[in-house]
Short mmCIF file of C-alpha atoms and ligand atoms in Angstrom, two decimals:
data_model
loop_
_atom_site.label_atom_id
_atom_site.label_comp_id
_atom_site.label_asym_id
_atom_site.label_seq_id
_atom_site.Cartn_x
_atom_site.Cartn_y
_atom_site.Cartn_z
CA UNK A 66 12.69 21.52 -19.57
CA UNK A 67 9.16 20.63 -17.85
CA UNK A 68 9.02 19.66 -14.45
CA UNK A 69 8.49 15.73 -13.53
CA UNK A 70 5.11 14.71 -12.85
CA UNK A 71 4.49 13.92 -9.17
CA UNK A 72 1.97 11.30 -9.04
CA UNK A 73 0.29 9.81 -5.55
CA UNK A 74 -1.27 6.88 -5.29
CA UNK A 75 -2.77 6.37 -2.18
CA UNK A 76 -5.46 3.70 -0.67
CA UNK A 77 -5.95 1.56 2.29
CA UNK A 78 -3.65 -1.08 3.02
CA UNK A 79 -3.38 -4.06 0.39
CA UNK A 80 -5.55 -1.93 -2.52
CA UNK A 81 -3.03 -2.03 -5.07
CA UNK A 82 -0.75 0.66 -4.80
CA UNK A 83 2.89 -1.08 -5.42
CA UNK A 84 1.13 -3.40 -7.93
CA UNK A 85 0.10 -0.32 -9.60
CA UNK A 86 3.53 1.46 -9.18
CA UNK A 87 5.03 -0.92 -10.45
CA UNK A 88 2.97 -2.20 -13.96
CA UNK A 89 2.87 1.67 -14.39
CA UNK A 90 6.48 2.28 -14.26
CA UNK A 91 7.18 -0.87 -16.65
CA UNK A 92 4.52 0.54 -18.92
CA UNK A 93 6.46 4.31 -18.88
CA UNK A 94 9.35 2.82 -19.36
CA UNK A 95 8.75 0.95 -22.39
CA UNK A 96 7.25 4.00 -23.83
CA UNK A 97 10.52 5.50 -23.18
CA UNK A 98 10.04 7.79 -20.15
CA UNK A 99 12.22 7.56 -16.83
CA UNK A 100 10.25 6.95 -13.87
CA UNK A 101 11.02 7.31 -10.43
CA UNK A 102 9.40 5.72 -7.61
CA UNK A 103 8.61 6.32 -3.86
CA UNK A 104 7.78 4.00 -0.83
CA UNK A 105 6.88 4.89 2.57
CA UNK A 106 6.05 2.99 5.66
CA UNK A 107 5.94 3.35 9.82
CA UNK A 108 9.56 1.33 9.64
CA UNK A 109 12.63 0.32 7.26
CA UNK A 110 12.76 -3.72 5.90
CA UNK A 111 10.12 -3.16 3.62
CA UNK A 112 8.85 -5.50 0.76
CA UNK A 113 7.67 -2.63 -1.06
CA UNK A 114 10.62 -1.17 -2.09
CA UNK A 115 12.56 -4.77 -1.71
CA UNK A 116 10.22 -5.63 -5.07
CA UNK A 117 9.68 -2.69 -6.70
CA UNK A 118 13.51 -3.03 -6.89
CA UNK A 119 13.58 -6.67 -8.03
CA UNK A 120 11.66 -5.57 -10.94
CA UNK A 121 14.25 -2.83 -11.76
CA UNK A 122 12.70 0.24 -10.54
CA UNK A 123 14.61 3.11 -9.82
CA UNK A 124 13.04 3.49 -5.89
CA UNK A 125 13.45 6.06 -3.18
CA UNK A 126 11.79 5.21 0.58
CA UNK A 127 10.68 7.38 2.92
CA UNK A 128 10.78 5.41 6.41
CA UNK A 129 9.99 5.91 9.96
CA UNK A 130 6.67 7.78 9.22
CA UNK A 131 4.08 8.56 6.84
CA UNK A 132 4.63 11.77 4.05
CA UNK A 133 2.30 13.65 6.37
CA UNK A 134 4.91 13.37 9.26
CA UNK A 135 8.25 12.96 7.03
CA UNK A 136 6.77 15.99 4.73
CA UNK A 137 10.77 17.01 4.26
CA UNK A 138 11.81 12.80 4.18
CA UNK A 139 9.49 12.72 1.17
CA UNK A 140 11.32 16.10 -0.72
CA UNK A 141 14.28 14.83 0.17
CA UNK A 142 13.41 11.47 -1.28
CA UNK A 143 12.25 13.31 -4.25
CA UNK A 144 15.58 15.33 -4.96
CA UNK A 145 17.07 12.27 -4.79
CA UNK A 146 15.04 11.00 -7.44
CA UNK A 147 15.55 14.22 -9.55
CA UNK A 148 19.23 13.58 -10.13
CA UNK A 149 17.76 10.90 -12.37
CA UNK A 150 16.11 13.23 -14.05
CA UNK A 151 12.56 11.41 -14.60
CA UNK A 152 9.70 12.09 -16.14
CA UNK A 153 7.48 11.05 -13.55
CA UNK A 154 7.66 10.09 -9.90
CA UNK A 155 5.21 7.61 -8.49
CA UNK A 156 4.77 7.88 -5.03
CA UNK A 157 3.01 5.48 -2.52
CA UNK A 158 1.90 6.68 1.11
CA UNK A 159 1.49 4.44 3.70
CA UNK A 160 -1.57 2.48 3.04
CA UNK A 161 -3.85 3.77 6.60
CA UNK A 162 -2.72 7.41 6.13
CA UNK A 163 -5.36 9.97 5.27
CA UNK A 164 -5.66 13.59 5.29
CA UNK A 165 -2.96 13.34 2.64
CA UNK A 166 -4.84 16.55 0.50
CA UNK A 167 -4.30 18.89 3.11
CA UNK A 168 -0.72 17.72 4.70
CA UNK A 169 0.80 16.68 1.78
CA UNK A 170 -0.99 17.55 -2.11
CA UNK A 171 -1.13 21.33 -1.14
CA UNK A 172 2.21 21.77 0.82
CA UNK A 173 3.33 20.31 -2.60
CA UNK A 174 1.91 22.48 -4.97
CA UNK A 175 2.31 25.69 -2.95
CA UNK A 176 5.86 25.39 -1.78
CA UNK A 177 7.05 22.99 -4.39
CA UNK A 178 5.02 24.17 -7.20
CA UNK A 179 8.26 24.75 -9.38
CA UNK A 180 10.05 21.89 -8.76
CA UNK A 181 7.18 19.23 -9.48
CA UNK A 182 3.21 19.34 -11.77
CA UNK A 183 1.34 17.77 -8.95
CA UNK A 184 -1.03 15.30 -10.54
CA UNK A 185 -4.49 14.32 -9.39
CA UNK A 186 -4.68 12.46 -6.16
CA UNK A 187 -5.85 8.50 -6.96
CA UNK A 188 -7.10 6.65 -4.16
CA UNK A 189 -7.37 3.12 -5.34
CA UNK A 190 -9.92 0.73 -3.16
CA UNK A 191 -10.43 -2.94 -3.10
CA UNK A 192 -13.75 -4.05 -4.03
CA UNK A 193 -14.29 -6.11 -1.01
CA UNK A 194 -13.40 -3.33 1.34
CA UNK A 195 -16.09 -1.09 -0.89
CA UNK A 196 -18.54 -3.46 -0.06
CA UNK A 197 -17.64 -3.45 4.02
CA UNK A 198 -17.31 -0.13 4.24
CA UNK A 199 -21.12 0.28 3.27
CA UNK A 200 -22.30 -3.00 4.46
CA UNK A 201 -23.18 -4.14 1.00
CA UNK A 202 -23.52 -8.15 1.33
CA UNK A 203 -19.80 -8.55 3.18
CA UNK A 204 -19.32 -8.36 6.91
CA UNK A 205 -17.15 -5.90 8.27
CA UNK A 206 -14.13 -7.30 10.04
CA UNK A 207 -12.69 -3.53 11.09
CA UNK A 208 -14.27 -1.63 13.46
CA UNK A 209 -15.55 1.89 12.68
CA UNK A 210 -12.62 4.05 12.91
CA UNK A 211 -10.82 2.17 10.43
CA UNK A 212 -13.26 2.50 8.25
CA UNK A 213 -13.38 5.93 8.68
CA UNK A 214 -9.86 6.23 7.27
CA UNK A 215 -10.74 4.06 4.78
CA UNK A 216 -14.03 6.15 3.66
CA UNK A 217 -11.70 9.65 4.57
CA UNK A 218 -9.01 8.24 2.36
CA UNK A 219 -12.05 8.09 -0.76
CA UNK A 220 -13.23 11.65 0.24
CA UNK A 221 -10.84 13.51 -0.20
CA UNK A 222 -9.41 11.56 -4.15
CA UNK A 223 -9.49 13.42 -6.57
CA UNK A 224 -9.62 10.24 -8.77
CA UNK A 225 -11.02 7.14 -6.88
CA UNK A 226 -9.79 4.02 -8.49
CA UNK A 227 -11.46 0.72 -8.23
CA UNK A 228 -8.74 -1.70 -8.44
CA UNK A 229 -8.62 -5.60 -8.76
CA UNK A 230 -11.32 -5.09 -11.97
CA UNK A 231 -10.37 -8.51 -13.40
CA UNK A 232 -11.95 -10.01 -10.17
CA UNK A 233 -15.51 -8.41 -11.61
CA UNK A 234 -18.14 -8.90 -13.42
CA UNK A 235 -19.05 -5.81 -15.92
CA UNK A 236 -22.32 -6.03 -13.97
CA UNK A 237 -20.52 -5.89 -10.11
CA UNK A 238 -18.30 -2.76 -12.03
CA UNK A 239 -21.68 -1.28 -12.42
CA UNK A 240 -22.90 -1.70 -8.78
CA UNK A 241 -19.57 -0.66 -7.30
CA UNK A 242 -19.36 2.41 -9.21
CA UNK A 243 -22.85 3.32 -8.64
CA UNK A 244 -22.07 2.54 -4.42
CA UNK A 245 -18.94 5.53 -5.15
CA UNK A 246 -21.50 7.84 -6.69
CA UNK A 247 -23.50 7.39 -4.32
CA UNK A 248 -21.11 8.45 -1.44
CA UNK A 249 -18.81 11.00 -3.44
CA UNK A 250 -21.58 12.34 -6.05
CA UNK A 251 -19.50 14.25 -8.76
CA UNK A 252 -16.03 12.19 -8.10
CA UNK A 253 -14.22 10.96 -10.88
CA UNK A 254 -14.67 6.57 -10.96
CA UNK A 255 -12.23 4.79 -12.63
CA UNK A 256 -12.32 0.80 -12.67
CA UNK A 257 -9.11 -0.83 -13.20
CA UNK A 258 -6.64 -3.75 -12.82
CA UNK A 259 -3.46 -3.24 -11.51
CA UNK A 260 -2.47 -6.52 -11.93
CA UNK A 261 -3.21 -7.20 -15.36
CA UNK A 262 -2.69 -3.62 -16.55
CA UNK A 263 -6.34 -3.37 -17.66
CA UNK A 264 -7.47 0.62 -17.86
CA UNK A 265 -4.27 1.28 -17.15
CA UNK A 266 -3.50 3.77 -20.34
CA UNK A 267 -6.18 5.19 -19.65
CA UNK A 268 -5.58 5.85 -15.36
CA UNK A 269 -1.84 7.20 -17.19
CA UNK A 270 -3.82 9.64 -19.10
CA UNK A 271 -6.10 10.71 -16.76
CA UNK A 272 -2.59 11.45 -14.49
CA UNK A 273 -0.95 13.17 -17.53
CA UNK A 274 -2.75 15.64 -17.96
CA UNK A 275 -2.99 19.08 -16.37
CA UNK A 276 -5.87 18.75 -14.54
CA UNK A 277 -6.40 19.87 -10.65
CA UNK A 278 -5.11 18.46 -7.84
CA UNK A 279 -5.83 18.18 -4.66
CA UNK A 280 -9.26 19.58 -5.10
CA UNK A 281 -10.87 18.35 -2.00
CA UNK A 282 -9.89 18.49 1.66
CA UNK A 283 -12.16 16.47 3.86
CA UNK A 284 -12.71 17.23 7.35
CA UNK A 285 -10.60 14.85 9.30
CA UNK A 286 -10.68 13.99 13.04
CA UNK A 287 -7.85 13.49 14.49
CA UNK A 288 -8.75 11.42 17.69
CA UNK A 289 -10.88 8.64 15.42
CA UNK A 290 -8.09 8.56 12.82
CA UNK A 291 -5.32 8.01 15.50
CA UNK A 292 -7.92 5.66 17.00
CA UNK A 293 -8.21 4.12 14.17
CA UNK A 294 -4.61 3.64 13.27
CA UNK A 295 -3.57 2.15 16.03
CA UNK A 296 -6.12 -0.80 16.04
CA UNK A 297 -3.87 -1.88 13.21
CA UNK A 298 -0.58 -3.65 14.82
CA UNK A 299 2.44 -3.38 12.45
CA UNK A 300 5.25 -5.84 12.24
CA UNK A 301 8.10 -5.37 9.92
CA UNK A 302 10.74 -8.67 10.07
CA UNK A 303 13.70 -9.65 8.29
CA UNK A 304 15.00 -13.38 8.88
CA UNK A 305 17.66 -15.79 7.34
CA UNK A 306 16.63 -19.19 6.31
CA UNK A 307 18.75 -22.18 6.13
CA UNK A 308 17.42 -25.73 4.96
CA UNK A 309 20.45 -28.77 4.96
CA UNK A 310 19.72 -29.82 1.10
CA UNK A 311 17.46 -27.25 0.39
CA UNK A 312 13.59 -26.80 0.86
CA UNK A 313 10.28 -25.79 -1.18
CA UNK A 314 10.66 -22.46 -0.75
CA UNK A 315 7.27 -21.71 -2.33
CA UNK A 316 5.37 -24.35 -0.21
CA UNK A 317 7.49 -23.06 2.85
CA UNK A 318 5.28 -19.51 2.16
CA UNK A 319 2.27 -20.70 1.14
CA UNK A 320 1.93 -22.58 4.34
CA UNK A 321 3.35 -19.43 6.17
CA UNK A 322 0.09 -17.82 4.93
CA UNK A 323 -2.29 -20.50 5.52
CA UNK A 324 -1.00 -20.56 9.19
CA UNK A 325 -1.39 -17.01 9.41
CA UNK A 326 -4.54 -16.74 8.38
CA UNK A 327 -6.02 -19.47 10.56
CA UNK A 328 -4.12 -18.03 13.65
CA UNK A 329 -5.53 -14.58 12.76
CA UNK A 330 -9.10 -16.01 12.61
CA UNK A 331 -8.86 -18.11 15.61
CA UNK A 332 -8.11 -14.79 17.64
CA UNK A 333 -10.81 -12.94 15.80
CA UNK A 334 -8.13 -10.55 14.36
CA UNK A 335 -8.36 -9.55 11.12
CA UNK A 336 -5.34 -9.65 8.36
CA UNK A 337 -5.50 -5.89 6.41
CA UNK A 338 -2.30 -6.84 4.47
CA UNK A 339 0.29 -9.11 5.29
CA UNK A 340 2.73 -9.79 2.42
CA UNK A 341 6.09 -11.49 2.36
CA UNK A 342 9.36 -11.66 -0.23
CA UNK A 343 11.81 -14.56 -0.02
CA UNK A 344 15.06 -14.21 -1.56
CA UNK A 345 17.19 -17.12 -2.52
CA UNK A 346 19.81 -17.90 -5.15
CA UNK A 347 18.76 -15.41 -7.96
CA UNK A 348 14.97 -16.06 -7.58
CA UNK A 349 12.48 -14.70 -5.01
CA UNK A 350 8.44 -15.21 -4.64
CA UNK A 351 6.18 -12.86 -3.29
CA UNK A 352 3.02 -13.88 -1.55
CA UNK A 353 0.13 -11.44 0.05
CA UNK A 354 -2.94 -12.26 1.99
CA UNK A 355 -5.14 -9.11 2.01
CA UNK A 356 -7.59 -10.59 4.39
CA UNK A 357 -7.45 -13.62 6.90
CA UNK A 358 -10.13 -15.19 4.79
CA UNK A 359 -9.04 -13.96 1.42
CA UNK A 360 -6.95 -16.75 -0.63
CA UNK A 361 -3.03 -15.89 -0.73
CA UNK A 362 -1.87 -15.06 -4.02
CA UNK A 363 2.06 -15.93 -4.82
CA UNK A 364 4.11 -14.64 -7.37
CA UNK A 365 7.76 -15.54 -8.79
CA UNK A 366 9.72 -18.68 -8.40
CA UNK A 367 12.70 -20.09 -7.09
CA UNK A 368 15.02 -22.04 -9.56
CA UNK A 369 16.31 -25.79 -7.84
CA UNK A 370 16.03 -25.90 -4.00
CA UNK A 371 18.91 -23.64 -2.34
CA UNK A 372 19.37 -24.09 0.51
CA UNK A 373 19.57 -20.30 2.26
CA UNK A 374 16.62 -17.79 1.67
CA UNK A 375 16.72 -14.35 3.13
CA UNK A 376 12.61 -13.48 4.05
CA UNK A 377 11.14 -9.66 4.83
CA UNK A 378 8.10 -9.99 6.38
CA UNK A 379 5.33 -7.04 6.71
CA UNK A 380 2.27 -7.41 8.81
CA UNK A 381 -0.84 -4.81 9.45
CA UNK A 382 -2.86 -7.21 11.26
CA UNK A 383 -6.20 -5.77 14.17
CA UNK A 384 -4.53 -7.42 16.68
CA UNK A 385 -1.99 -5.67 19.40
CA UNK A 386 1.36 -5.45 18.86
CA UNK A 387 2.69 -7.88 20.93
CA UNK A 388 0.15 -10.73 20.02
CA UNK A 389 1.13 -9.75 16.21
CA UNK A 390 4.76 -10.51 16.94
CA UNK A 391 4.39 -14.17 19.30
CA UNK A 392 1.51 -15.05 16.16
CA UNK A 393 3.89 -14.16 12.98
CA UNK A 394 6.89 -15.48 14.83
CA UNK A 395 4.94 -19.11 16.02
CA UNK A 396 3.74 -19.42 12.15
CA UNK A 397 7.26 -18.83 10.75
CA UNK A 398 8.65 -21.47 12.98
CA UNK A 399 6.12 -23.89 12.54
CA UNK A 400 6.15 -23.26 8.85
CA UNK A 401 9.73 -23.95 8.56
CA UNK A 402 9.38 -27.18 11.12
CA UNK A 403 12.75 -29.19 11.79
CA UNK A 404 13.91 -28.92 7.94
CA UNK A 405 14.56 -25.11 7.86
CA UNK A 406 16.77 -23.01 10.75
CA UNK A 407 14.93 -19.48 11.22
CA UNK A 408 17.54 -16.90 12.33
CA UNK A 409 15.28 -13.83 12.81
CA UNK A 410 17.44 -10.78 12.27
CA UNK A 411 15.51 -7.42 13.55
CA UNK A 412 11.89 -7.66 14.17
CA UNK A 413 10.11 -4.74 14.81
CA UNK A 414 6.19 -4.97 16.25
CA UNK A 415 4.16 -1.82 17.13
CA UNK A 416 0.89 -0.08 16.70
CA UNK A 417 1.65 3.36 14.57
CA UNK A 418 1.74 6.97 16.99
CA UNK A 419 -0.79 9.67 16.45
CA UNK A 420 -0.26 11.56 13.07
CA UNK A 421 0.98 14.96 13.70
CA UNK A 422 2.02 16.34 10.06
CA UNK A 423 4.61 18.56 9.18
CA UNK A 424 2.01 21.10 7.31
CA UNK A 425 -1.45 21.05 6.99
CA UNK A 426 -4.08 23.35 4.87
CA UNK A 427 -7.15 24.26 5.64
CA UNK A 428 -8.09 25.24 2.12
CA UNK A 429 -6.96 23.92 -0.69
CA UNK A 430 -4.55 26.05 -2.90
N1 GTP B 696 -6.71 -9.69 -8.66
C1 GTP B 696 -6.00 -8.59 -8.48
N2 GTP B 696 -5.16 -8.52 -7.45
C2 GTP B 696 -4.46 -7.37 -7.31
C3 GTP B 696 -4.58 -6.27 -8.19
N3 GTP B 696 -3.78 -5.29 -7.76
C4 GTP B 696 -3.15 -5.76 -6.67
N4 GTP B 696 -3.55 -7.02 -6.39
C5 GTP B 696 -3.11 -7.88 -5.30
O1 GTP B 696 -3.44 -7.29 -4.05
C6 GTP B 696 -2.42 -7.56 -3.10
C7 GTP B 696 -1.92 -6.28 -2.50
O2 GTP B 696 -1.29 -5.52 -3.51
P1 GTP B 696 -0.22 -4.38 -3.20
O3 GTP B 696 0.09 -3.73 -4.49
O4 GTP B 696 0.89 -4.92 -2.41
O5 GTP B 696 -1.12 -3.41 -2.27
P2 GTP B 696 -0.68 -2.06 -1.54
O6 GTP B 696 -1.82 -1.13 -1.68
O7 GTP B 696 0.61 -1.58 -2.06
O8 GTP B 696 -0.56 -2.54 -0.03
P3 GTP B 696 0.19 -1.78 1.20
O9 GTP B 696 1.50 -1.26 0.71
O10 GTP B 696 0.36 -2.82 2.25
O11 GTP B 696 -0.73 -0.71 1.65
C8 GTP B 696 -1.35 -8.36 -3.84
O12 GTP B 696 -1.57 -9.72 -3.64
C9 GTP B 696 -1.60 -8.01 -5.29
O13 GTP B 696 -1.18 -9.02 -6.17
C10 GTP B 696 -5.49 -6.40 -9.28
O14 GTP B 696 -5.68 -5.51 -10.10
N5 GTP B 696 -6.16 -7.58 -9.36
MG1 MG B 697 2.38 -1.22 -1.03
#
């Protein structure tokens, strides 16, 4: 028997990552091959693993902390998974987590090395954060030590993937590529679109194979990163939903979204992700804003108009913690207006706590 492939997927927050986990898993799957997956987040009442469910995934989460911090949360998560016995496990860190080479790939491969075949490290980046990050013809709405995780998180890939290709030209494919190069001369590039499953065979292969991992360990400080980190406020809700005769559940998130996003702008905070799954009868929609200015994109549908919807929202907004939480709470109750009752079950707003990893390598192994 070989050992499961362990495969991380990692990348600032709203790249791609449970897109990817999931189209990849599907794909696997058809071809036969069980596939586990893993999610991972400051706090619990996640839409991660809440969809990555939905769509039939076998899923594991890791809660409460990043893998750097949860290092034995994440093998435990993974034994879990190995009952199944899969082929592959697909795991996601939290999206503003970096340093993830030297806390996480090589504890891995030097204390777990017989369990799991480590695969290359993909870091997947959004090509409008690309262009921020160098000041290529988009304003940067994060200040510097965010995008120092972001460029950290890039540095130390061993495979940097340059998701949401189907938003491209070949010719803007070109330029971003050539702006990676640039940066991380000698770094594998791969373009690719989660969504559509473009390139993805080919990302598969490149993760299949037995090639290095965890090559490169950047030189991380820890004072901008924690900086940096805790610009971002977190909010993780969960809230029940009634509407007497039922509601446009779909138009009740899209204006969630919009109202959001304009709140967000008026305070000159800046949406990194902010994504949302609504439950009700046997449907549910998910809807994402990766930016305050970026259009929402929905998924799914809702079948009639029931009448009770159960809603997990996630927020990493620049804003502070308690702002986050009066701003997400005012737009879900003026989103849902007199026709729909908002019971919010447990909301929990903060700004994530200095790293401090279980392991960490100097070298890589
Ligand atoms: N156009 C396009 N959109 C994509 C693609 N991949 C992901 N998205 C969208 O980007 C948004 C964020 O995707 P996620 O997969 O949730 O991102 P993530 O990296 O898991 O985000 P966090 O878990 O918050 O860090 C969603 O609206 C996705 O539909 C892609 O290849 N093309
Ligand atoms: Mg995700």
């Amino acid at each position: 028997v070989t050992q499961p492939r362990l495969v991380l997927v990692g990348g600032f927050l709203g790249a791609g990552k449970t897109t990817l986990l999931a189209k990849a898993a599907e794909r696997l799957a058809r071809a036969g091959k069980r596939v586990g997956l893993i999610t991972n987040d400051q706090a619990t009442s996640l839409v991660d693993t809440a969809l990555l469910e939905r769509r039939g995934a076998s899923v594991a989460e890791v809660s409460g902390g990043c893998f750097c911090c949860r290092f034995d949360d994440l093998i435990s998560a993974l034994r879990l998974l190995m009952s199944g016995q899969p082929d592959a496990v697909i795991a996601e860190p939290v999206g503003s987590c970096t340093d993830l080479s030297a806390t996480v790939l090589q504890p891995l491969k030097a204390l777990y090395g017989e369990l799991f075949r480590v695969a290359p490290f993909s870091v997947l980046a959004d090509p409008i954060r690309l262009r921020e990050a160098w000041g290529r013809g988009a304003e940067c709405r994060f200040p510097d030590n965010v995008m120092y995780i972001f460029r950290k998180q890039l540095e130390e890939a061993d495979l940097i993937v340059l998701n949401k290709a189907d938003t491209l030209s070949p010719a803007e494919v070109g330029e971003l590529k050539r702006l990676v190069a640039e940066h991380y001369p000698g770094k594998v590039v791969l373009a690719l679109s989660a969504l559509r499953g473009d390139g993805l065979d080919e990302w598969l292969r490149l993760v299949s194979e037995d090639r290095p991992a965890g090559q490169r360990i950047a030189s991380v400080d820890y004072d901008v990163y924690a900086e940096g980190e805790a610009m971002l406020g977190w909010l993780n809700a969960s809230a029940h939903l009634h509407a007497e005769g039922g509601a446009d559940w779909r138009a009740f998130c899209l204006d969630f979204l919009a109202r959001a996003q304009a709140e967000t702008r008026a305070r000159s905070a800046e949406i990194a992700h902010l994504k949302l799954l609504l439950s009700a009868g046997e449907g549910s929609i998910v809807a994402n804003a990766t930016g305050s200015g970026v259009p929402p994109f929905v998924q799914g549908a809702i079948a009639g108009s029931p009448e009770d919807a159960e809603l997990l929202v996630n927020a990493r907004v620049r804003l502070a913690p308690q702002e986050l939480r009066e701003t997400i709470e005012g737009c879900l109750r003026a989103a849902a207006g007199r026709g729909i009752a908002v019971s919010l079950g447990e909301v929990r707003s903060f700004a994530p706590a200095r790293p401090r990893p279980t392991h960490r390598f100097a070298s890589a192994v």
